[in-house]
Amino acid sequence: MKPNKLKSLSLMAMAALGIAFICGNALAEGIFIQDYLPKEWKDKFKVSAEARYRLEAKDDFDFSQRADDTDTFHLLRLRLNLDANISDTLRAFLQLQDSRIFDSLSANRFSATFRDELDIRQAYLDIKNLFKGATLRAGRQELSYGEQRLLGGFDWSNVTQSFDAVKLIYAQEKFSVDGFLSNKVPIDRANPNNLYDDNESFHGIYSTYKGIDKLTLDTYYFLRKNTENVTFGPSGSDKLDESTIGLRLKGEKLNGFDYSFEPMYQYGEFGSKDINAYAVIAQGGYTFEKLAWRPRVGLEWDFASGDEDSSDGERNTFDNLWPTNHLFYGYMDLFSLQNLNAGRLTADIKPNKKLTLQTDYWTFYLDENADAAYNAARGQLRAANQGAGSSFMGTEIDFLVKYAMNKNVNLLGGYSHFFAGKFLKQTGNNDDADYFYLQSLLKF
């Protein structure tokens, strides 16, 4: 398809979202494809679609004002979902997705993070009632567990991620467990995505227990194996045989308080090196239920080990696996759960049921200066420098506005600013960075 035609289609899609915005208050009950299916189909088939448009503007993400790297671009993602209950024991699900980027001046326009022309994101079969509470799911699917800190659908991405997998799901009222064997789907921007990447396998078991009042307990085990080299900063590149174990305690609101605690440990082999790495997440908050706008304040601590000595026969850098990192460590996506020691102060208010206003303040340190700083894509943000006198990377402030107009339309906007810290000043470019975005999501 020619670029001019693609741009015309994107403008049409944005115009459609604009019309939805203008008419939003009149669509409070929602307009959905499902409502227009023949009556005899509605019990067997579910059909839905969505269009998401986002404007992004980034400045000085390389921390250098000497280069003109300001980039403003448009992202468009279209989805069609088809869900068929074929029988009492058989279900089929198909999700088609088309992701495009327009007007970017940087290498973003070539990135598989932003562009994947019409493709199959999910396509699986469920065989239900194998035995009481058990379902077997086979095919291309999203794998998402817990807060998605280690494994998630990465929905913020214009392309997202999925896996070719076989999964056994066992669910009871207070207990559930999933076991899966999978390979991550590699993204081919202009051609159909391959069935799977047979050079990398990812398997796991994830259980959830809700038998204690106001408390959820998750436990998990993940196994990642690579027959091709994987890179971890100064530790170099090598083959990987890595296990991750962890648990997550999540407390529901009790007298206004909420909390969660999640320790994780990794072991195995990275080439000839042993793996010995860990991470800890601790967070808590308080909601003023009796006050107008129900304000909530919270604190969070995120720690992931780094490697103090890359030549000692042991890799200590924590592996962030396949997460939805945009939900955490600042909305600018400058950091991930690797060689990180970060804190967050957060506050939000809800003036009404539709509107949420939120602000976050982050401080970022490296665990080890001898290890690199890693961005949300788990790539290297800044090289290791043991000679740097400070491990302070900087601070970030985020402002976020969410507005659920109605059942069809959701709006999102935000601005973030990163203040460069001493480590950046001691190791290279150290200018502040800015990020702005506006997003509209139409579901029907």
Short mmCIF file of C-alpha atoms in Angstrom, two decimals:
data_model
loop_
_atom_site.label_atom_id
_atom_site.label_comp_id
_atom_site.label_asym_id
_atom_site.label_seq_id
_atom_site.Cartn_x
_atom_site.Cartn_y
_atom_site.Cartn_z
CA MET A 1 0.00 0.00 0.00
CA LYS A 2 1.36 3.43 -0.95
CA PRO A 3 2.48 5.81 1.85
CA ASN A 4 0.03 8.54 0.79
CA LYS A 5 -2.85 6.08 0.98
CA LEU A 6 -1.68 4.88 4.39
CA LYS A 7 -1.56 8.46 5.63
CA SER A 8 -5.06 9.06 4.29
CA LEU A 9 -6.29 5.99 6.16
CA SER A 10 -4.67 7.21 9.36
CA LEU A 11 -6.31 10.62 8.99
CA MET A 12 -9.65 8.92 8.43
CA ALA A 13 -9.16 6.84 11.58
CA MET A 14 -8.24 9.93 13.60
CA ALA A 15 -11.29 11.74 12.19
CA ALA A 16 -13.46 8.82 13.28
CA LEU A 17 -12.05 9.10 16.79
CA GLY A 18 -12.72 12.83 16.73
CA ILE A 19 -16.34 12.21 15.82
CA ALA A 20 -16.57 9.68 18.64
CA PHE A 21 -15.20 12.32 21.03
CA ILE A 22 -17.73 14.94 19.93
CA CYS A 23 -20.62 12.49 20.17
CA GLY A 24 -19.30 10.83 23.31
CA ASN A 25 -21.92 12.07 25.74
CA ALA A 26 -24.64 10.77 23.45
CA LEU A 27 -23.17 7.27 23.42
CA ALA A 28 -23.31 6.55 27.15
CA GLU A 29 -24.91 3.16 26.58
CA GLY A 30 -22.25 2.18 24.06
CA ILE A 31 -22.42 1.04 20.45
CA PHE A 32 -20.93 -2.39 19.79
CA ILE A 33 -20.70 -4.74 16.82
CA GLN A 34 -22.01 -7.55 19.00
CA ASP A 35 -25.37 -5.82 19.36
CA TYR A 36 -25.98 -6.06 15.61
CA LEU A 37 -25.30 -9.77 15.16
CA PRO A 38 -28.29 -12.00 14.32
CA LYS A 39 -29.93 -13.33 17.48
CA GLU A 40 -29.04 -16.92 16.66
CA TRP A 41 -25.32 -15.97 16.52
CA LYS A 42 -24.99 -14.02 19.77
CA ASP A 43 -24.63 -17.04 22.05
CA LYS A 44 -22.02 -18.63 19.80
CA PHE A 45 -19.99 -15.68 18.52
CA LYS A 46 -18.51 -12.53 20.00
CA VAL A 47 -17.14 -9.86 17.67
CA SER A 48 -15.37 -6.66 18.75
CA ALA A 49 -12.91 -4.15 17.34
CA GLU A 50 -10.78 -1.29 18.56
CA ALA A 51 -8.83 1.62 17.10
CA ARG A 52 -6.11 3.31 19.12
CA TYR A 53 -4.36 6.53 18.10
CA ARG A 54 -1.47 8.11 20.00
CA LEU A 55 0.55 11.24 19.42
CA GLU A 56 4.02 11.12 21.00
CA ALA A 57 6.66 13.84 21.27
CA LYS A 58 10.14 13.06 22.61
CA ASP A 59 13.04 15.42 23.18
CA ASP A 60 16.64 14.77 24.29
CA PHE A 61 16.17 11.07 24.96
CA ASP A 62 19.90 10.79 24.17
CA PHE A 63 20.53 13.39 26.94
CA SER A 64 22.27 15.67 24.42
CA GLN A 65 21.06 19.10 23.26
CA ARG A 66 23.91 19.27 20.74
CA ALA A 67 21.94 16.98 18.40
CA ASP A 68 18.47 17.82 17.14
CA ASP A 69 16.70 14.63 18.20
CA THR A 70 13.21 16.00 18.84
CA ASP A 71 10.76 13.52 17.34
CA THR A 72 6.99 13.90 17.08
CA PHE A 73 5.10 11.02 15.52
CA HIS A 74 1.70 9.34 15.25
CA LEU A 75 0.87 5.73 16.18
CA LEU A 76 -2.20 3.91 14.93
CA ARG A 77 -3.26 0.41 15.99
CA LEU A 78 -6.34 -1.44 14.75
CA ARG A 79 -7.66 -4.73 16.15
CA LEU A 80 -10.42 -7.16 15.28
CA ASN A 81 -11.42 -9.87 17.80
CA LEU A 82 -13.42 -12.99 16.88
CA ASP A 83 -14.47 -15.34 19.70
CA ALA A 84 -16.43 -18.50 18.89
CA ASN A 85 -17.95 -20.97 21.37
CA ILE A 86 -18.04 -23.91 19.00
CA SER A 87 -19.41 -26.33 21.60
CA ASP A 88 -19.53 -26.86 25.36
CA THR A 89 -15.96 -28.12 25.22
CA LEU A 90 -14.40 -26.18 22.33
CA ARG A 91 -13.69 -22.45 21.92
CA ALA A 92 -11.70 -20.59 19.25
CA PHE A 93 -10.26 -17.08 19.49
CA LEU A 94 -8.67 -14.94 16.76
CA GLN A 95 -7.19 -11.45 17.09
CA LEU A 96 -5.96 -9.57 14.03
CA GLN A 97 -3.79 -6.50 14.55
CA ASP A 98 -2.39 -3.80 12.28
CA SER A 99 0.16 -1.34 13.73
CA ARG A 100 1.57 1.72 11.93
CA ILE A 101 3.78 4.72 12.65
CA PHE A 102 3.68 8.01 10.74
CA ASP A 103 5.89 11.11 10.46
CA SER A 104 8.72 9.90 12.70
CA LEU A 105 12.11 11.47 11.88
CA SER A 106 14.11 8.85 13.77
CA ALA A 107 14.82 5.14 13.47
CA ASN A 108 11.50 4.55 15.24
CA ARG A 109 9.83 4.30 11.85
CA PHE A 110 11.77 1.10 11.16
CA SER A 111 11.30 -0.41 14.62
CA ALA A 112 9.26 -3.55 15.21
CA THR A 113 8.12 -1.87 18.45
CA PHE A 114 6.01 0.57 16.44
CA ARG A 115 5.17 -1.11 13.13
CA ASP A 116 3.77 -4.52 12.22
CA GLU A 117 1.47 -4.58 9.21
CA LEU A 118 -1.69 -6.67 9.33
CA ASP A 119 -0.86 -9.82 11.26
CA ILE A 120 -2.21 -12.47 13.61
CA ARG A 121 -1.52 -11.45 17.19
CA GLN A 122 -3.56 -14.25 18.79
CA ALA A 123 -5.10 -17.43 17.40
CA TYR A 124 -5.80 -20.30 19.78
CA LEU A 125 -8.16 -23.13 20.65
CA ASP A 126 -9.51 -23.89 24.11
CA ILE A 127 -10.45 -27.46 24.96
CA LYS A 128 -12.59 -27.03 28.08
CA ASN A 129 -13.71 -29.43 30.80
CA LEU A 130 -10.83 -31.87 30.35
CA PHE A 131 -11.50 -32.52 34.02
CA LYS A 132 -13.18 -30.33 36.60
CA GLY A 133 -11.89 -26.77 36.21
CA ALA A 134 -9.25 -27.62 33.56
CA THR A 135 -8.77 -26.05 30.12
CA LEU A 136 -6.09 -26.76 27.52
CA ARG A 137 -5.18 -23.74 25.36
CA ALA A 138 -3.00 -24.16 22.28
CA GLY A 139 -1.86 -21.58 19.74
CA ARG A 140 -0.67 -17.98 19.58
CA GLN A 141 -1.66 -16.15 22.75
CA GLU A 142 -0.86 -13.43 25.24
CA LEU A 143 0.86 -14.50 28.46
CA SER A 144 0.21 -12.07 31.30
CA TYR A 145 0.62 -12.71 35.04
CA GLY A 146 0.60 -10.70 38.26
CA GLU A 147 1.48 -7.05 37.73
CA GLN A 148 3.22 -8.02 34.47
CA ARG A 149 6.64 -7.09 35.91
CA LEU A 150 8.19 -10.24 34.43
CA LEU A 151 5.63 -11.38 31.88
CA GLY A 152 2.89 -9.36 30.20
CA GLY A 153 1.17 -8.38 26.99
CA PHE A 154 3.00 -5.01 26.82
CA ASP A 155 -0.17 -3.30 25.62
CA TRP A 156 1.38 0.20 25.68
CA SER A 157 3.56 -0.85 22.76
CA ASN A 158 2.03 -0.20 19.35
CA VAL A 159 2.84 -3.81 18.39
CA THR A 160 2.69 -5.62 21.78
CA GLN A 161 3.97 -9.17 22.26
CA SER A 162 2.58 -12.70 22.15
CA PHE A 163 3.76 -16.30 22.37
CA ASP A 164 3.17 -19.52 20.50
CA ALA A 165 2.27 -21.73 23.44
CA VAL A 166 0.51 -24.71 24.92
CA LYS A 167 -1.04 -23.90 28.29
CA LEU A 168 -2.96 -25.94 30.83
CA ILE A 169 -5.28 -23.85 33.00
CA TYR A 170 -6.76 -25.23 36.22
CA ALA A 171 -9.09 -22.86 38.09
CA GLN A 172 -11.16 -23.25 41.24
CA GLU A 173 -12.89 -20.60 43.34
CA LYS A 174 -9.90 -19.81 45.57
CA PHE A 175 -7.02 -21.43 43.69
CA SER A 176 -5.75 -21.44 40.12
CA VAL A 177 -2.60 -22.64 38.41
CA ASP A 178 -1.30 -22.28 34.86
CA GLY A 179 1.49 -24.29 33.29
CA PHE A 180 2.80 -23.39 29.84
CA LEU A 181 5.43 -24.24 27.24
CA SER A 182 6.10 -21.38 24.83
CA ASN A 183 8.24 -19.58 22.29
CA LYS A 184 8.08 -15.80 21.86
CA VAL A 185 6.71 -14.64 18.52
CA PRO A 186 9.34 -12.65 16.55
CA ILE A 187 7.96 -9.54 14.82
CA ASP A 188 8.43 -9.16 11.06
CA ARG A 189 7.36 -5.61 10.17
CA ALA A 190 6.22 -6.23 6.58
CA ASN A 191 5.56 -9.98 6.43
CA PRO A 192 3.51 -12.48 8.45
CA ASN A 193 5.19 -13.22 11.77
CA ASN A 194 6.84 -16.62 11.95
CA LEU A 195 5.30 -19.38 14.02
CA TYR A 196 7.96 -18.99 16.73
CA ASP A 197 11.63 -18.40 17.41
CA ASP A 198 13.04 -21.88 17.96
CA ASN A 199 16.29 -20.41 19.30
CA GLU A 200 14.54 -19.28 22.47
CA SER A 201 12.08 -21.13 24.68
CA PHE A 202 10.19 -19.81 27.67
CA HIS A 203 8.21 -22.05 30.05
CA GLY A 204 6.56 -21.54 33.38
CA ILE A 205 4.13 -22.37 36.20
CA TYR A 206 2.07 -19.64 37.87
CA SER A 207 -0.35 -20.21 40.77
CA THR A 208 -2.75 -17.91 42.62
CA TYR A 209 -4.34 -18.54 46.03
CA LYS A 210 -7.20 -16.38 47.40
CA GLY A 211 -8.20 -18.40 50.43
CA ILE A 212 -7.08 -15.77 52.94
CA ASP A 213 -9.39 -12.79 53.45
CA LYS A 214 -8.18 -9.57 51.77
CA LEU A 215 -4.99 -11.27 50.57
CA THR A 216 -3.82 -12.80 47.29
CA LEU A 217 -0.72 -15.01 47.13
CA ASP A 218 0.97 -15.75 43.80
CA THR A 219 3.90 -18.13 43.38
CA TYR A 220 5.74 -18.83 40.14
CA TYR A 221 8.62 -20.49 38.31
CA PHE A 222 9.88 -19.40 34.86
CA LEU A 223 12.52 -21.10 32.69
CA ARG A 224 14.23 -19.20 29.88
CA LYS A 225 16.61 -21.02 27.52
CA ASN A 226 18.48 -19.53 24.55
CA THR A 227 20.59 -21.45 22.06
CA GLU A 228 21.78 -18.16 20.53
CA ASN A 229 23.72 -15.53 22.47
CA VAL A 230 21.92 -13.05 24.74
CA THR A 231 23.63 -9.83 25.87
CA PHE A 232 23.79 -8.50 29.45
CA GLY A 233 25.85 -5.29 29.41
CA PRO A 234 29.45 -5.77 30.56
CA SER A 235 28.79 -9.45 31.27
CA GLY A 236 28.89 -9.91 27.49
CA SER A 237 26.93 -12.27 25.24
CA ASP A 238 26.42 -15.98 25.72
CA LYS A 239 23.88 -18.80 25.74
CA LEU A 240 21.35 -18.79 28.56
CA ASP A 241 19.75 -21.41 30.82
CA GLU A 242 17.99 -19.37 33.49
CA SER A 243 15.36 -20.09 36.15
CA THR A 244 13.32 -17.47 38.01
CA ILE A 245 11.35 -18.18 41.17
CA GLY A 246 9.23 -15.71 43.08
CA LEU A 247 6.14 -14.95 45.10
CA ARG A 248 3.79 -12.00 45.29
CA LEU A 249 1.64 -10.93 48.23
CA LYS A 250 -1.09 -8.43 47.43
CA GLY A 251 -3.33 -6.98 50.11
CA GLU A 252 -6.68 -5.54 49.14
CA LYS A 253 -7.89 -2.30 50.70
CA LEU A 254 -8.25 -2.69 54.46
CA ASN A 255 -9.33 0.48 56.29
CA GLY A 256 -7.98 2.41 53.31
CA PHE A 257 -4.57 0.69 53.18
CA ASP A 258 -3.27 -1.45 50.31
CA TYR A 259 0.12 -3.11 49.79
CA SER A 260 2.10 -5.63 47.78
CA PHE A 261 5.46 -7.36 48.21
CA GLU A 262 7.25 -9.42 45.56
CA PRO A 263 10.73 -10.97 45.97
CA MET A 264 12.31 -12.78 42.99
CA TYR A 265 15.46 -14.89 42.59
CA GLN A 266 17.29 -16.11 39.48
CA TYR A 267 19.78 -18.95 39.09
CA GLY A 268 21.21 -21.09 36.31
CA GLU A 269 23.96 -20.70 33.72
CA PHE A 270 25.02 -17.88 31.42
CA GLY A 271 27.60 -19.58 29.23
CA SER A 272 30.32 -20.65 31.67
CA LYS A 273 29.08 -18.27 34.37
CA ASP A 274 26.71 -19.06 37.21
CA ILE A 275 23.64 -16.86 37.60
CA ASN A 276 22.95 -15.38 41.02
CA ALA A 277 20.54 -12.43 40.80
CA TYR A 278 17.51 -11.12 42.64
CA ALA A 279 14.89 -8.38 42.70
CA VAL A 280 12.43 -7.01 45.27
CA ILE A 281 9.27 -4.92 44.81
CA ALA A 282 7.58 -3.31 47.83
CA GLN A 283 4.71 -0.85 47.64
CA GLY A 284 1.91 0.49 49.78
CA GLY A 285 -0.68 3.20 49.76
CA TYR A 286 -3.59 4.78 51.55
CA THR A 287 -6.90 5.93 50.04
CA PHE A 288 -8.88 8.63 51.83
CA GLU A 289 -12.24 6.98 51.22
CA LYS A 290 -14.27 9.55 53.14
CA LEU A 291 -12.84 12.59 51.36
CA ALA A 292 -14.19 14.05 48.15
CA TRP A 293 -12.32 12.86 45.05
CA ARG A 294 -10.98 9.86 47.06
CA PRO A 295 -7.28 10.86 47.00
CA ARG A 296 -4.67 8.10 47.24
CA VAL A 297 -1.00 8.47 48.17
CA GLY A 298 1.55 5.69 47.85
CA LEU A 299 5.20 4.73 48.12
CA GLU A 300 7.09 2.16 46.05
CA TRP A 301 10.60 0.64 46.12
CA ASP A 302 11.96 -1.32 43.16
CA PHE A 303 15.31 -3.09 43.43
CA ALA A 304 17.08 -5.37 40.95
CA SER A 305 20.65 -6.57 41.39
CA GLY A 306 23.51 -5.54 39.13
CA ASP A 307 26.89 -7.12 38.44
CA GLU A 308 29.77 -5.72 40.52
CA ASP A 309 32.45 -7.69 38.65
CA SER A 310 31.81 -9.09 35.16
CA SER A 311 34.99 -11.20 35.29
CA ASP A 312 34.32 -13.19 38.47
CA GLY A 313 32.54 -16.15 36.86
CA GLU A 314 29.10 -15.08 38.08
CA ARG A 315 26.37 -13.00 36.43
CA ASN A 316 24.49 -10.94 39.00
CA THR A 317 22.45 -8.76 36.63
CA PHE A 318 18.76 -9.50 37.09
CA ASP A 319 16.93 -10.45 33.88
CA ASN A 320 13.63 -8.55 33.42
CA LEU A 321 12.29 -11.31 31.07
CA TRP A 322 9.21 -10.27 28.98
CA PRO A 323 7.39 -7.59 31.03
CA THR A 324 5.05 -4.68 30.46
CA ASN A 325 7.64 -2.19 31.65
CA HIS A 326 5.73 0.96 30.71
CA LEU A 327 3.51 0.44 33.75
CA PHE A 328 6.55 0.84 36.03
CA TYR A 329 9.83 2.73 36.54
CA GLY A 330 8.56 6.00 35.04
CA TYR A 331 6.42 6.64 31.97
CA MET A 332 9.41 7.76 29.89
CA ASP A 333 10.54 4.11 29.68
CA LEU A 334 14.16 4.97 30.49
CA PHE A 335 14.62 2.12 32.99
CA SER A 336 13.80 -1.52 33.57
CA LEU A 337 14.09 -3.98 36.47
CA GLN A 338 17.84 -4.56 35.93
CA ASN A 339 20.67 -3.06 37.99
CA LEU A 340 18.15 -0.67 39.52
CA ASN A 341 17.43 0.92 42.87
CA ALA A 342 14.40 3.19 42.43
CA GLY A 343 11.75 4.85 44.58
CA ARG A 344 8.40 6.39 43.73
CA LEU A 345 6.03 8.79 45.49
CA THR A 346 2.61 8.70 43.81
CA ALA A 347 -0.68 10.52 44.31
CA ASP A 348 -3.96 10.48 42.43
CA ILE A 349 -7.46 11.90 42.71
CA LYS A 350 -10.78 11.01 41.09
CA PRO A 351 -12.95 14.14 40.70
CA ASN A 352 -15.65 11.85 39.30
CA LYS A 353 -16.11 8.25 38.14
CA LYS A 354 -14.75 9.04 34.70
CA LEU A 355 -11.73 11.20 35.46
CA THR A 356 -8.44 10.30 37.18
CA LEU A 357 -5.53 12.71 37.73
CA GLN A 358 -2.18 11.24 38.79
CA THR A 359 1.34 12.47 39.47
CA ASP A 360 4.47 10.40 40.21
CA TYR A 361 7.91 11.44 41.43
CA TRP A 362 10.76 8.98 40.82
CA THR A 363 14.39 8.74 41.96
CA PHE A 364 16.71 6.37 40.08
CA TYR A 365 20.02 4.88 41.21
CA LEU A 366 22.13 2.06 39.80
CA ASP A 367 22.78 -0.88 42.09
CA GLU A 368 26.29 -1.24 40.65
CA ASN A 369 28.25 1.39 38.69
CA ALA A 370 30.26 -1.44 37.15
CA ASP A 371 27.08 -2.59 35.40
CA ALA A 372 25.11 -0.75 32.70
CA ALA A 373 21.87 1.18 33.02
CA TYR A 374 19.10 -0.65 31.13
CA ASN A 375 16.06 0.90 29.46
CA ALA A 376 12.49 -0.43 29.31
CA ALA A 377 13.34 -2.55 26.26
CA ARG A 378 16.15 -4.13 28.36
CA GLY A 379 18.75 -2.52 26.11
CA GLN A 380 21.71 -0.49 27.35
CA LEU A 381 20.80 3.11 28.26
CA ARG A 382 24.29 4.08 29.48
CA ALA A 383 27.43 1.96 29.62
CA ALA A 384 28.92 0.84 32.91
CA ASN A 385 31.52 3.11 34.50
CA GLN A 386 33.03 1.91 37.74
CA GLY A 387 35.04 5.14 37.97
CA ALA A 388 31.92 7.27 38.32
CA GLY A 389 31.68 8.69 41.81
CA SER A 390 27.90 8.53 41.95
CA SER A 391 25.28 5.94 41.06
CA PHE A 392 22.52 8.58 40.91
CA MET A 393 20.90 8.45 37.46
CA GLY A 394 18.34 11.18 38.03
CA THR A 395 14.73 11.94 38.86
CA GLU A 396 11.53 11.90 36.82
CA ILE A 397 8.19 13.57 37.33
CA ASP A 398 5.10 12.26 35.54
CA PHE A 399 1.68 13.87 35.10
CA LEU A 400 -1.16 11.68 33.85
CA VAL A 401 -4.81 12.31 32.96
CA LYS A 402 -7.27 9.48 32.27
CA TYR A 403 -10.82 10.05 31.10
CA ALA A 404 -13.31 7.25 30.45
CA MET A 405 -15.80 9.15 28.34
CA ASN A 406 -18.20 6.24 27.95
CA LYS A 407 -18.19 2.51 27.17
CA ASN A 408 -16.76 3.20 23.71
CA VAL A 409 -14.18 5.95 24.22
CA ASN A 410 -11.20 6.28 26.60
CA LEU A 411 -8.77 9.20 26.55
CA LEU A 412 -5.28 9.44 28.02
CA GLY A 413 -2.72 12.22 28.17
CA GLY A 414 0.54 12.85 29.95
CA TYR A 415 3.72 14.86 30.30
CA SER A 416 7.01 13.70 31.84
CA HIS A 417 10.33 15.39 32.53
CA PHE A 418 13.61 13.66 33.41
CA PHE A 419 16.25 15.54 35.43
CA ALA A 420 19.69 14.09 34.67
CA GLY A 421 21.70 12.97 37.71
CA LYS A 422 25.38 12.82 38.65
CA PHE A 423 26.11 9.44 37.02
CA LEU A 424 25.06 10.79 33.63
CA LYS A 425 27.06 13.99 34.19
CA GLN A 426 30.16 11.97 35.06
CA THR A 427 29.85 9.57 32.11
CA GLY A 428 28.74 11.61 29.08
CA ASN A 429 25.74 13.53 27.78
CA ASN A 430 23.61 14.75 30.66
CA ASP A 431 20.83 17.05 29.46
CA ASP A 432 17.28 16.68 30.74
CA ALA A 433 14.63 14.95 28.61
CA ASP A 434 10.93 15.57 27.93
CA TYR A 435 8.02 13.39 26.86
CA PHE A 436 4.45 14.27 25.88
CA TYR A 437 1.61 12.06 24.61
CA LEU A 438 -2.11 12.10 23.85
CA GLN A 439 -4.04 8.89 23.24
CA SER A 440 -7.59 7.98 22.28
CA LEU A 441 -8.98 4.44 22.34
CA LEU A 442 -12.22 3.54 20.60
CA LYS A 443 -13.80 0.15 21.31
CA PHE A 444 -16.88 -1.11 19.53
#
